[in-house]
Amino acid sequence: MRVALLAHERFPDDAKTALGILRYAEHDVAAVLDRDTAGTRVNEHVPDVQDAPIVSDIDAVDAPIDALIVGVAPIGGGFEPSWRPDVVGALERGCDVIAGLHYFLAEDEEFARLADENDCELRDVRKPPEDLTVSEGRAGEVDAEVILTVGTDCNTGKMTTTMELARAAAEAGHDAAVVPTGQTGIMIEGWGVPIDRTISDFTAGAVERMILEAGDDHDYLFVEGQGSIVHPAYSAVTCGILHGAMADRLVLCHEAGREAIHGYEDFPLPPIETYVDRYENLAAPVHETEVAAGALNTSAYDEPAALDAVDEFADAIDAPAADPIRQGVDDLLEVLL
Amino acid sequence: MRVALLAHERFPDDAKTALGILRYAEHDVAAVLDRDTAGTRVNEHVPDVQDAPIVSDIDAVDAPIDALIVGVAPIGGGFEPSWRPDVVGALERGCDVIAGLHYFLAEDEEFARLADENDCELRDVRKPPEDLTVSEGRAGEVDAEVILTVGTDCNTGKMTTTMELARAAAEAGHDAAVVPTGQTGIMIEGWGVPIDRTISDFTAGAVERMILEAGDDHDYLFVEGQGSIVHPAYSAVTCGILHGAMADRLVLCHEAGREAIHGYEDFPLPPIETYVDRYENLAAPVHETEVAAGALNTSAYDEPAALDAVDEFADAIDAPAADPIRQGVDDLLEVLL
């Protein structure tokens, strides 16, 4: 599938869906749409992913494409009016449009009409199945070892870490699968439930259902975590995943230098060393687990500072740690598999 | 308003909505529907609430009524087929039907048609507003002292404790209000958001909205808690309320003798004394709070055993405790106000 990725004013740092697709999906990316960085190329900003030109709008995409993917997820998951011409343009060209917003494209009158007229599809991957229900507390019964990424905050690399761990485990000959819980993971893997969009009573149950669905077919499940249990807005999502997944091992994800909750600067992160007990103690009454490894995003640091930061992070959590992108995940898999 | 309460096979122990209405609502209860205890009266089972006859079905309700209220909330919130004749019978009599189920009566074809034909209303109080969004972490800004009930499990008396505290505070001359978060509280108070039905990304935000709405108009807000942070299915709801409410004080609610999660008997409750740190540590990164008092449901105990249990509970949590129904809440208010 040949796609364009919409990431206006947010590429690369606040466009984690676009980046995830450039890095992990099997799509051929024809262009990234970002009016701020238009004229540059993806690899000028992020060297180690699929390259593509960055253009100002959908009309500047010359190559034929199958789909436009909304590659950003603003706080609240709303649809920004300035994106409308690109979505309209894509539909008028007969492209599908795929989004992971809380705002469902299929419920937008103009988009629905254009999709109908041009015989193309609006795919809202953040729409959960309608038959979810409460957890029965059974995820612990599956044969697979369940490994869950958890975070010191949102946007710390949980999706990236999950993907890197699962791919490296598979390359090493293990039968490993990803359990995607967010829009990017779902777009990459082609299945999954957008956990942050589930009804809170059913959040743990939705995770349990995925674990039960995949858990007897693989030796290892790498569950994509969401948010953080210290987050003022998203902790409900995190807590539901933690208890619903009943993970055997946790991987704590952090961004080097992050000192306050992303977008909530009045809320400082608690000391890193306290997160191990926080996650283990919250999980324990439902399922005993341990923080077995750490993943640190050091993308803002130069090499020596990054290596120091990884060492410091490993000391703080008293477990092996690595930057999955800079260093790979072999050291982490050694303790996880 | 004159009502009948549907509570088949569950009255009184598993009919907390029916009991809450009998105890706190201003409705005149004409009858309780329970085919198992039909022929007895409410006060034979529960002495200290509004009395009413218990009958086998809607046709046995002789008095004219304005509404039938579904007074039970089974795990999963489904509608049981055996209730259908009563709802149909009520609608055919021209009564409104009010429910707090995850299954929305208004979306049931037969009920919708009958309601239309008989000019009566189907009220699903578990349907949250459509414009909820993420928390901004602002609930701590309100003038009111915010007091939240939390539990060792679900069904431990959080709603009852909230109502008793707010009513006693008001009687003592304080300006106190309830923030209802569940179907029963909403039916009693006439406002509120059913938090367990909100999208998990917006759970904390829905609580925050209610606190901001009421928080500058009162000196004390008593927030009705839900579930428990150690619950395998419902902890997401609890965590969202804990962080969304940014409470100044917590009241820990427990049922004497409860040893395992209600309906999840493979999951033992952790030791009571650990709950204080569990709740305080989970809340702290968002808003510092303390477990200032405890409420113990001793309804299954005789008087001497109940008093012993209250003392033991107070020791375990190192705070004043009482059974709100047996002993009143004056001792609790002394430390809370």
XYZ file of C-alpha atoms in Angstrom:
674
model
C 0.000 0.000 0.000
C 1.294 3.448 -1.004
C 0.370 6.184 1.469
C 0.813 9.838 2.409
C 1.113 10.817 6.079
C -0.535 13.977 7.415
C 1.625 15.550 10.146
C 1.128 19.312 9.878
C 3.208 21.456 12.224
C 4.205 18.405 14.237
C 6.794 16.463 12.240
C 8.836 14.768 13.548
C 8.681 15.326 17.307
C 4.919 15.323 17.855
C 3.973 12.969 15.045
C 4.419 9.596 16.661
C 1.912 7.828 14.433
C 3.670 9.084 11.298
C 7.050 8.086 12.704
C 5.795 4.651 13.754
C 4.514 4.000 10.252
C 7.754 5.244 8.638
C 9.703 2.961 10.934
C 7.632 -0.212 11.196
C 4.765 -0.481 8.725
C 5.087 -2.245 5.398
C 3.501 0.699 3.581
C 5.415 2.610 0.926
C 5.319 6.244 2.094
C 5.033 8.610 -0.913
C 5.107 11.820 1.140
C 4.681 13.421 4.532
C 2.385 16.470 4.702
C 3.756 19.142 7.034
C 3.415 22.781 6.063
C 6.171 23.775 8.551
C 8.933 21.492 7.250
C 7.764 21.270 3.621
C 10.691 21.169 1.186
C 12.865 19.005 3.415
C 13.006 15.197 3.526
C 12.170 12.783 6.336
C 15.773 11.584 6.680
C 17.009 15.121 7.341
C 15.023 14.959 10.583
C 15.076 11.241 11.376
C 17.882 9.328 9.684
C 17.039 5.722 10.512
C 13.570 5.303 8.986
C 12.089 5.045 5.488
C 12.820 8.308 3.631
C 10.160 10.414 1.879
C 9.704 14.001 0.685
C 7.874 16.425 2.983
C 5.298 18.562 1.170
C 2.878 21.327 2.129
C -0.445 19.709 1.228
C -2.179 16.848 -0.544
C -2.122 18.639 -3.915
C 1.686 18.594 -3.788
C 1.730 14.793 -3.674
C 2.453 13.852 -7.295
C 2.664 10.070 -6.910
C -0.553 8.055 -6.971
C -1.446 6.936 -3.433
C -3.909 4.421 -2.001
C -4.495 6.177 1.295
C -3.927 9.293 3.359
C -3.104 8.438 6.983
C -3.567 11.055 9.705
C -0.199 10.674 11.401
C -0.659 12.915 14.428
C -2.730 12.530 17.578
C -3.253 15.823 19.401
C -4.265 15.829 23.070
C -7.989 15.131 23.138
C -7.906 13.406 19.755
C -9.787 16.145 17.933
C -9.794 16.898 14.213
C -8.155 20.211 13.331
C -10.029 22.357 10.789
C -6.760 23.087 8.943
C -6.525 19.394 7.975
C -9.860 19.429 6.167
C -8.588 20.472 2.706
C -6.097 17.584 2.727
C -8.697 14.999 3.693
C -11.125 16.425 1.133
C -8.382 16.434 -1.512
C -7.465 12.836 -0.767
C -11.080 11.681 -1.019
C -11.548 13.613 -4.267
C -8.540 11.719 -5.650
C -10.249 8.470 -4.668
C -7.894 7.664 -1.753
C -8.987 6.005 1.462
C -8.392 8.043 4.614
C -7.226 6.298 7.786
C -7.224 8.018 11.173
C -6.884 7.169 14.838
C -8.634 10.221 16.263
C -11.380 10.368 18.865
C -13.208 12.381 16.177
C -14.525 9.765 13.764
C -14.117 10.715 10.110
C -16.949 8.410 9.103
C -19.346 10.505 11.195
C -18.337 13.738 9.441
C -21.014 14.600 6.883
C -18.729 16.086 4.241
C -16.188 13.271 4.471
C -18.865 10.581 4.435
C -20.465 12.085 1.345
C -17.142 12.437 -0.510
C -16.100 8.907 0.423
C -19.390 7.659 -0.921
C -19.139 9.690 -4.163
C -15.552 8.627 -4.821
C -16.002 5.026 -3.711
C -13.324 5.162 -1.046
C -13.178 4.171 2.587
C -12.932 6.143 5.856
C -11.224 3.933 8.443
C -11.376 5.092 12.070
C -9.028 2.688 13.840
C -9.804 4.250 17.212
C -13.337 2.855 17.155
C -13.398 -0.135 19.522
C -15.551 -3.231 18.950
C -19.102 -2.829 20.264
C -19.242 -6.107 22.204
C -16.558 -5.448 24.822
C -17.331 -6.394 28.414
C -15.722 -6.613 31.863
C -12.530 -8.523 32.545
C -12.838 -11.939 34.140
C -9.294 -11.766 35.492
C -8.168 -14.599 33.196
C -5.266 -13.159 31.166
C -2.837 -14.943 33.492
C -4.037 -18.300 32.135
C -2.416 -18.057 28.691
C 0.653 -20.090 27.759
C 2.647 -17.105 26.461
C 4.967 -15.036 28.591
C 3.354 -11.598 28.639
C 5.678 -8.585 28.580
C 4.117 -5.116 28.932
C 5.742 -1.742 28.295
C 4.874 0.894 30.903
C 5.931 4.516 31.087
C 7.065 7.315 33.335
C 4.762 9.483 31.205
C 2.924 9.333 27.889
C 5.032 9.687 24.742
C 8.148 8.005 26.172
C 8.627 5.222 23.587
C 6.322 2.407 24.703
C 5.095 1.652 21.177
C 8.607 1.834 19.709
C 10.034 -0.360 22.467
C 7.256 -2.915 22.021
C 7.870 -3.102 18.268
C 11.666 -3.323 18.626
C 11.443 -6.051 21.263
C 8.968 -8.149 19.271
C 10.892 -7.806 16.009
C 14.249 -8.626 17.612
C 12.732 -11.609 19.428
C 11.264 -12.899 16.161
C 14.579 -12.382 14.357
C 16.277 -14.402 17.103
C 13.943 -17.273 16.259
C 11.315 -16.856 18.968
C 7.587 -17.004 18.356
C 6.696 -13.462 19.437
C 3.719 -11.240 18.678
C 2.689 -7.665 19.410
C -0.577 -6.846 21.192
C -1.362 -3.345 19.876
C -3.402 -1.041 22.112
C -3.135 2.296 20.296
C -3.883 3.726 16.904
C -0.314 3.545 15.592
C 0.236 -0.036 16.692
C -3.109 -1.023 15.205
C -2.255 0.680 11.888
C 1.085 -1.148 11.798
C -0.078 -4.586 12.952
C -3.488 -4.677 11.318
C -5.370 -5.741 14.453
C -5.891 -4.555 18.010
C -8.231 -2.520 20.186
C -7.733 1.225 20.834
C -7.733 0.910 24.605
C -7.924 4.613 25.384
C -11.261 4.713 23.553
C -12.891 1.835 25.454
C -15.512 2.360 28.146
C -13.621 2.489 31.457
C -15.603 -0.435 32.926
C -14.410 -2.560 29.974
C -10.823 -1.294 29.628
C -9.195 -4.231 31.426
C -11.630 -6.590 29.696
C -10.613 -5.339 26.248
C -6.954 -6.040 27.018
C -7.823 -9.426 28.491
C -9.697 -10.339 25.309
C -6.649 -9.603 23.149
C -4.331 -11.569 25.457
C -6.712 -14.551 25.411
C -7.033 -14.279 21.620
C -3.283 -14.340 20.937
C -1.830 -15.854 24.074
C -1.955 -19.553 23.257
C -0.591 -19.117 19.722
C 2.746 -17.558 20.662
C 5.540 -18.023 23.189
C 5.865 -14.298 23.884
C 3.362 -11.464 23.751
C 4.711 -7.930 23.776
C 1.855 -5.691 24.925
C 1.980 -2.039 23.899
C 1.372 0.074 27.002
C -0.284 3.496 27.146
C 0.092 6.596 29.288
C 1.407 6.369 32.819
C -0.041 5.611 36.241
C 1.120 9.059 37.393
C -0.624 10.914 34.542
C -3.352 13.389 35.606
C -5.519 12.571 32.573
C -4.593 9.126 31.215
C -3.867 6.967 34.276
C -7.199 5.148 33.944
C -6.069 3.752 30.601
C -2.718 2.666 32.025
C -4.265 1.034 35.076
C -6.762 -0.903 32.955
C -3.962 -2.242 30.753
C -1.779 -3.126 33.746
C -4.513 -5.176 35.423
C -6.096 -6.500 32.236
C -2.834 -7.797 30.739
C -1.668 -9.562 33.937
C 1.877 -9.272 32.564
C 4.726 -11.462 33.763
C 7.314 -8.786 33.143
C 7.282 -5.000 32.671
C 9.644 -2.802 30.669
C 9.745 0.771 31.981
C 10.019 3.399 29.232
C 11.320 6.912 29.856
C 12.600 9.858 27.869
C 15.975 11.119 29.033
C 15.693 14.581 30.503
C 11.898 14.569 30.867
C 11.103 16.280 34.164
C 7.370 16.988 34.006
C 4.291 15.378 32.498
C 4.199 16.137 28.753
C 1.649 18.918 28.236
C 1.015 19.188 31.997
C 4.144 21.029 33.098
C 2.781 21.748 36.593
C 3.042 18.042 37.350
C 6.682 17.005 37.908
C 7.571 13.365 37.337
C 8.264 11.566 40.603
C 11.854 10.287 41.061
C 12.580 7.558 38.489
C 13.600 5.035 41.144
C 10.092 5.183 42.655
C 8.402 3.941 39.461
C 9.511 0.336 39.969
C 7.595 0.007 43.230
C 4.717 2.094 41.900
C 4.053 -0.271 39.002
C 4.842 -3.484 40.855
C 2.705 -2.568 43.873
C -0.256 -1.513 41.766
C -0.083 -4.689 39.676
C 0.551 -7.165 42.506
C -2.965 -7.672 43.963
C -4.135 -8.776 40.510
C -0.947 -10.417 39.193
C 2.602 -10.371 40.567
C 5.019 -8.820 38.109
C 8.401 -7.116 38.041
C 10.063 -4.292 36.181
C 12.677 -6.461 34.468
C 14.220 -3.916 32.106
C 14.161 -0.283 31.035
C 14.029 1.528 27.698
C 15.308 5.094 27.466
C 14.615 7.481 24.605
C 17.840 9.494 24.261
C 17.099 10.977 20.841
C 17.707 14.519 22.103
C 21.207 13.659 23.416
C 24.611 13.237 21.786
C 26.264 9.831 22.060
C 28.345 10.263 25.258
C 25.487 11.972 27.110
C 23.083 9.297 25.878
C 25.249 6.460 27.180
C 25.600 8.190 30.553
C 21.848 8.698 30.701
C 21.213 5.008 29.967
C 23.626 3.968 32.750
C 21.988 6.349 35.165
C 18.513 5.088 34.230
C 19.605 1.445 34.660
C 20.971 2.293 38.119
C 17.763 4.087 39.102
C 15.540 1.156 38.203
C 18.104 -1.496 39.195
C 17.634 -3.396 35.934
C 19.278 -3.565 32.489
C 18.391 -0.623 30.256
C 19.039 0.538 26.702
C 17.896 3.031 24.114
C 16.128 0.648 21.701
C 16.804 2.854 18.662
C 20.378 3.860 19.448
C 21.581 0.604 21.002
C 19.135 -2.105 19.979
C 17.320 -4.333 22.432
C 19.600 -7.401 22.657
C 20.581 -6.647 26.254
C 16.934 -6.273 27.195
C 15.872 -9.509 25.486
C 18.558 -11.337 27.435
C 16.643 -10.724 30.667
C 13.160 -10.854 29.120
C 13.222 -14.154 27.166
C -42.674 10.570 42.222
C -44.167 7.147 42.998
C -42.014 4.259 41.765
C -41.580 0.493 41.741
C -38.084 -1.002 42.022
C -37.091 -4.055 39.995
C -34.687 -6.260 42.017
C -35.421 -9.847 40.976
C -33.500 -12.550 42.824
C -31.165 -9.981 44.314
C -33.033 -8.151 47.091
C -31.620 -6.934 49.378
C -27.967 -7.978 49.289
C -27.220 -7.537 45.581
C -29.636 -4.702 44.875
C -27.631 -1.668 45.856
C -29.463 0.712 43.535
C -32.842 -0.343 44.988
C -31.493 -0.015 48.526
C -29.938 3.383 47.792
C -33.250 4.671 46.512
C -35.174 3.231 49.472
C -32.719 4.877 51.818
C -31.945 8.251 50.232
C -34.218 9.230 47.353
C -37.308 11.371 47.786
C -39.391 8.938 45.725
C -42.382 7.155 47.260
C -41.664 3.448 46.682
C -44.930 1.579 45.959
C -43.341 -1.875 45.663
C -40.149 -3.833 45.132
C -40.247 -6.540 42.429
C -38.361 -9.683 43.497
C -39.772 -13.065 42.630
C -37.579 -14.752 45.286
C -38.714 -12.719 48.295
C -42.227 -11.858 47.043
C -44.787 -11.826 49.855
C -42.415 -10.296 52.405
C -41.808 -6.590 53.072
C -38.688 -4.477 52.695
C -38.408 -3.846 56.440
C -38.269 -7.578 57.193
C -34.927 -7.574 55.363
C -33.665 -4.044 55.975
C -35.244 -2.316 58.980
C -33.928 1.232 58.659
C -35.190 2.312 55.244
C -38.532 3.258 53.675
C -40.830 0.191 53.861
C -42.685 -1.300 50.885
C -44.304 -4.584 49.882
C -42.237 -7.025 47.816
C -44.159 -8.528 44.906
C -43.425 -11.026 42.175
C -43.933 -8.870 39.082
C -45.238 -5.587 37.698
C -48.802 -6.911 37.395
C -48.865 -7.412 41.163
C -48.263 -3.687 41.738
C -51.757 -2.388 42.466
C -50.912 1.220 43.216
C -50.559 3.665 40.327
C -46.871 4.433 39.713
C -45.003 7.025 37.670
C -41.925 4.949 36.959
C -40.312 1.537 37.160
C -36.665 1.784 38.223
C -34.285 -1.083 37.477
C -32.739 -1.391 40.933
C -29.997 -3.941 40.278
C -26.706 -3.726 38.394
C -25.346 -7.148 37.481
C -21.649 -7.545 36.590
C -21.287 -6.352 33.002
C -24.413 -4.195 33.229
C -26.475 -6.369 30.907
C -30.262 -6.592 30.668
C -31.623 -9.941 31.794
C -34.322 -11.455 29.556
C -36.408 -12.369 32.619
C -36.898 -8.648 33.334
C -38.506 -7.987 29.968
C -42.129 -8.717 30.949
C -41.876 -6.226 33.828
C -40.449 -3.452 31.648
C -43.040 -4.197 28.951
C -45.808 -4.235 31.586
C -44.649 -0.917 33.020
C -44.563 0.743 29.599
C -48.011 -0.648 28.754
C -49.285 0.981 31.954
C -47.820 4.257 30.752
C -44.963 4.348 33.280
C -41.495 5.716 32.557
C -38.686 3.212 32.966
C -35.369 4.348 34.477
C -32.248 2.213 34.359
C -28.519 2.493 34.941
C -27.416 -0.458 32.828
C -24.698 -0.573 30.173
C -27.531 -1.955 27.990
C -29.495 1.140 26.972
C -33.269 0.626 27.137
C -33.824 3.412 24.620
C -31.895 1.395 22.014
C -34.101 -1.682 22.502
C -36.574 -1.825 19.634
C -39.502 -3.249 21.590
C -39.061 -0.861 24.515
C -38.605 2.154 22.234
C -41.786 1.288 20.332
C -43.826 0.741 23.498
C -42.514 3.946 25.074
C -43.527 5.799 21.948
C -46.989 4.207 21.794
C -47.698 4.845 25.471
C -46.129 8.298 25.576
C -43.638 7.451 28.285
C -39.919 7.918 28.726
C -36.967 5.519 28.793
C -34.215 7.111 30.895
C -30.753 5.518 30.704
C -28.819 7.331 33.411
C -25.617 5.427 32.542
C -25.316 7.302 29.239
C -22.570 9.915 29.694
C -22.593 13.323 27.977
C -21.150 13.226 24.457
C -18.772 16.182 24.838
C -16.423 14.807 27.504
C -12.699 15.321 26.997
C -9.343 14.817 28.727
C -8.583 16.170 32.168
C -6.523 19.335 32.436
C -5.404 18.475 35.961
C -7.339 21.420 37.399
C -9.693 19.907 39.994
C -7.271 20.981 42.737
C -8.082 24.630 42.005
C -11.621 24.663 43.448
C -12.422 26.358 46.744
C -14.217 23.363 48.243
C -12.521 20.712 50.318
C -12.869 17.552 48.225
C -13.465 14.297 50.079
C -13.510 11.071 48.053
C -14.679 7.629 49.157
C -12.422 4.783 47.997
C -12.799 1.066 48.534
C -11.000 -2.150 49.341
C -13.306 -3.667 46.689
C -16.459 -2.796 44.776
C -19.727 -2.969 46.700
C -18.248 -1.941 50.068
C -20.449 1.066 50.846
C -18.830 3.988 49.018
C -22.158 5.391 47.802
C -23.819 4.954 51.204
C -20.866 6.502 53.024
C -20.812 9.453 50.618
C -24.539 10.075 51.141
C -24.355 9.733 54.935
C -21.356 12.067 55.197
C -22.913 14.735 52.973
C -26.279 14.587 54.721
C -24.758 14.711 58.198
C -22.466 17.582 57.200
C -25.446 19.513 55.835
C -27.475 18.822 58.978
C -24.576 20.168 61.027
C -24.897 23.421 59.094
C -22.122 22.991 56.536
C -22.516 23.726 52.849
C -21.880 20.227 51.506
C -22.782 18.571 48.205
C -22.499 15.110 46.695
C -20.680 14.501 43.395
C -22.427 11.371 42.089
C -20.416 9.088 39.802
C -22.671 6.024 39.534
C -26.184 5.200 38.472
C -27.642 5.078 41.978
C -26.089 8.350 43.079
C -27.253 9.991 39.860
C -30.824 8.672 40.354
C -30.848 10.018 43.931
C -29.169 13.398 43.309
C -30.609 14.181 39.879
C -27.246 15.023 38.277
C -23.846 13.457 37.702
C -21.861 11.470 35.173
C -21.755 7.639 35.150
C -17.981 7.420 35.312
C -17.703 3.698 34.614
C -19.352 4.319 31.242
C -16.988 7.086 30.115
C -14.249 6.546 27.538
C -11.099 5.682 29.484
C -9.148 8.616 28.011
C -11.831 10.951 29.379
C -12.541 9.272 32.745
C -10.443 11.668 34.831
C -11.712 14.561 32.698
C -15.345 13.692 33.416
C -14.676 13.767 37.171
C -12.714 16.994 36.842
C -15.631 18.595 35.007
C -18.034 17.753 37.850
C -15.609 19.049 40.497
C -15.115 22.308 38.584
C -18.889 22.621 38.099
C -19.754 22.259 41.791
C -16.511 23.087 43.549
C -16.810 26.848 43.960
C -20.434 26.733 45.111
C -19.896 24.618 48.232
C -17.488 24.314 51.136
C -17.327 20.532 50.949
C -17.717 18.121 48.045
C -18.248 14.470 48.871
C -17.276 12.509 45.768
C -18.796 9.071 45.326
C -15.985 6.627 44.536
C -16.224 3.488 42.398
C -14.553 0.083 42.394
C -11.089 -0.379 43.857
C -7.527 0.079 42.638
C -6.919 -3.627 43.344
C -9.900 -4.795 41.258
C -9.043 -6.988 38.236
C -11.822 -5.473 36.118
C -12.734 -2.026 37.463
C -9.457 -0.440 38.592
C -9.344 1.839 35.548
C -12.534 3.537 36.766
C -11.141 3.936 40.274
C -7.817 5.318 39.087
C -9.530 7.840 36.815
C -11.662 9.093 39.706
C -8.700 9.229 42.100
C -6.622 11.383 39.742
C -9.519 13.343 38.251
C -10.976 14.383 41.619
C -7.636 15.496 43.144
C -9.216 14.914 46.560
C -7.885 16.502 49.724
C -8.997 13.601 51.895
C -9.984 9.971 51.299
C -12.404 7.779 53.249
C -11.593 4.080 52.890
C -14.695 1.859 52.689
C -14.622 -1.857 53.492
C -17.067 -4.633 54.267
C -16.259 -6.491 57.464
C -15.259 -10.066 56.740
C -14.694 -9.565 52.993
C -11.629 -11.622 52.083
C -11.684 -11.776 48.282
C -12.793 -9.547 45.412
C -16.599 -9.737 45.090
C -17.364 -12.061 42.156
C -13.636 -12.757 41.609
C -12.972 -15.155 44.465
C -9.536 -16.180 43.131
C -8.293 -12.698 43.943
C -7.798 -12.255 47.707
C -7.913 -8.728 49.107
C -4.477 -7.522 50.152
C -4.050 -6.840 53.893
C -6.247 -3.886 54.922
C -3.330 -1.954 56.392
C -1.664 -1.820 52.951
C -4.560 0.079 51.355
C -3.636 3.386 52.973
C -0.258 3.504 51.237
C -1.709 2.047 48.044
C -4.202 4.877 47.627
C -1.972 7.653 48.947
C 1.000 6.602 46.791
C -1.078 6.286 43.643
C -2.715 9.684 44.201
C 0.395 11.609 45.276
C 2.095 12.374 41.921
C -1.109 14.123 40.794
C -2.349 15.463 44.142
C -1.186 14.747 47.696
C -3.956 13.239 49.789
C -4.444 11.123 52.882
C -6.766 8.394 54.067
C -8.292 10.399 56.905
C -11.065 8.037 57.986
C -12.614 4.646 57.381
C -16.167 3.358 56.868
C -16.951 -0.265 57.624
C -20.074 -2.106 56.507
C -20.857 -4.472 59.407
C -24.401 -5.348 58.349
C -23.675 -9.090 58.479
C -22.428 -8.912 62.112
C -24.189 -8.740 65.490
C -23.528 -5.669 67.631
C -20.523 -6.834 69.714
C -18.796 -8.383 66.702
C -19.505 -5.246 64.678
C -17.942 -2.952 67.262
C -14.876 -5.189 67.464
C -14.599 -5.172 63.688
C -14.776 -1.372 63.571
C -12.013 -1.085 66.187
C -9.852 -3.552 64.298
C -10.433 -1.684 61.019
C -9.559 1.670 62.632
C -6.331 0.141 63.965
C -5.441 -1.304 60.577
C -5.796 2.020 58.769
C -4.594 4.104 61.720
C -7.535 6.502 61.422
C -11.001 6.942 62.945
C -13.564 4.493 61.581
C -17.283 3.788 61.938
C -20.126 1.863 60.377
C -22.094 4.804 58.899
C -25.435 2.981 59.147
C -24.989 1.383 62.573
C -23.066 4.185 64.268
C -23.568 7.305 62.189
C -20.747 9.406 60.816
C -20.223 12.047 63.510
C -16.813 10.662 64.494
C -15.755 10.677 60.854
C -16.937 14.231 60.223
C -14.905 15.384 63.210
C -11.688 14.596 61.325
C -13.019 15.413 57.851
C -14.495 18.909 58.322
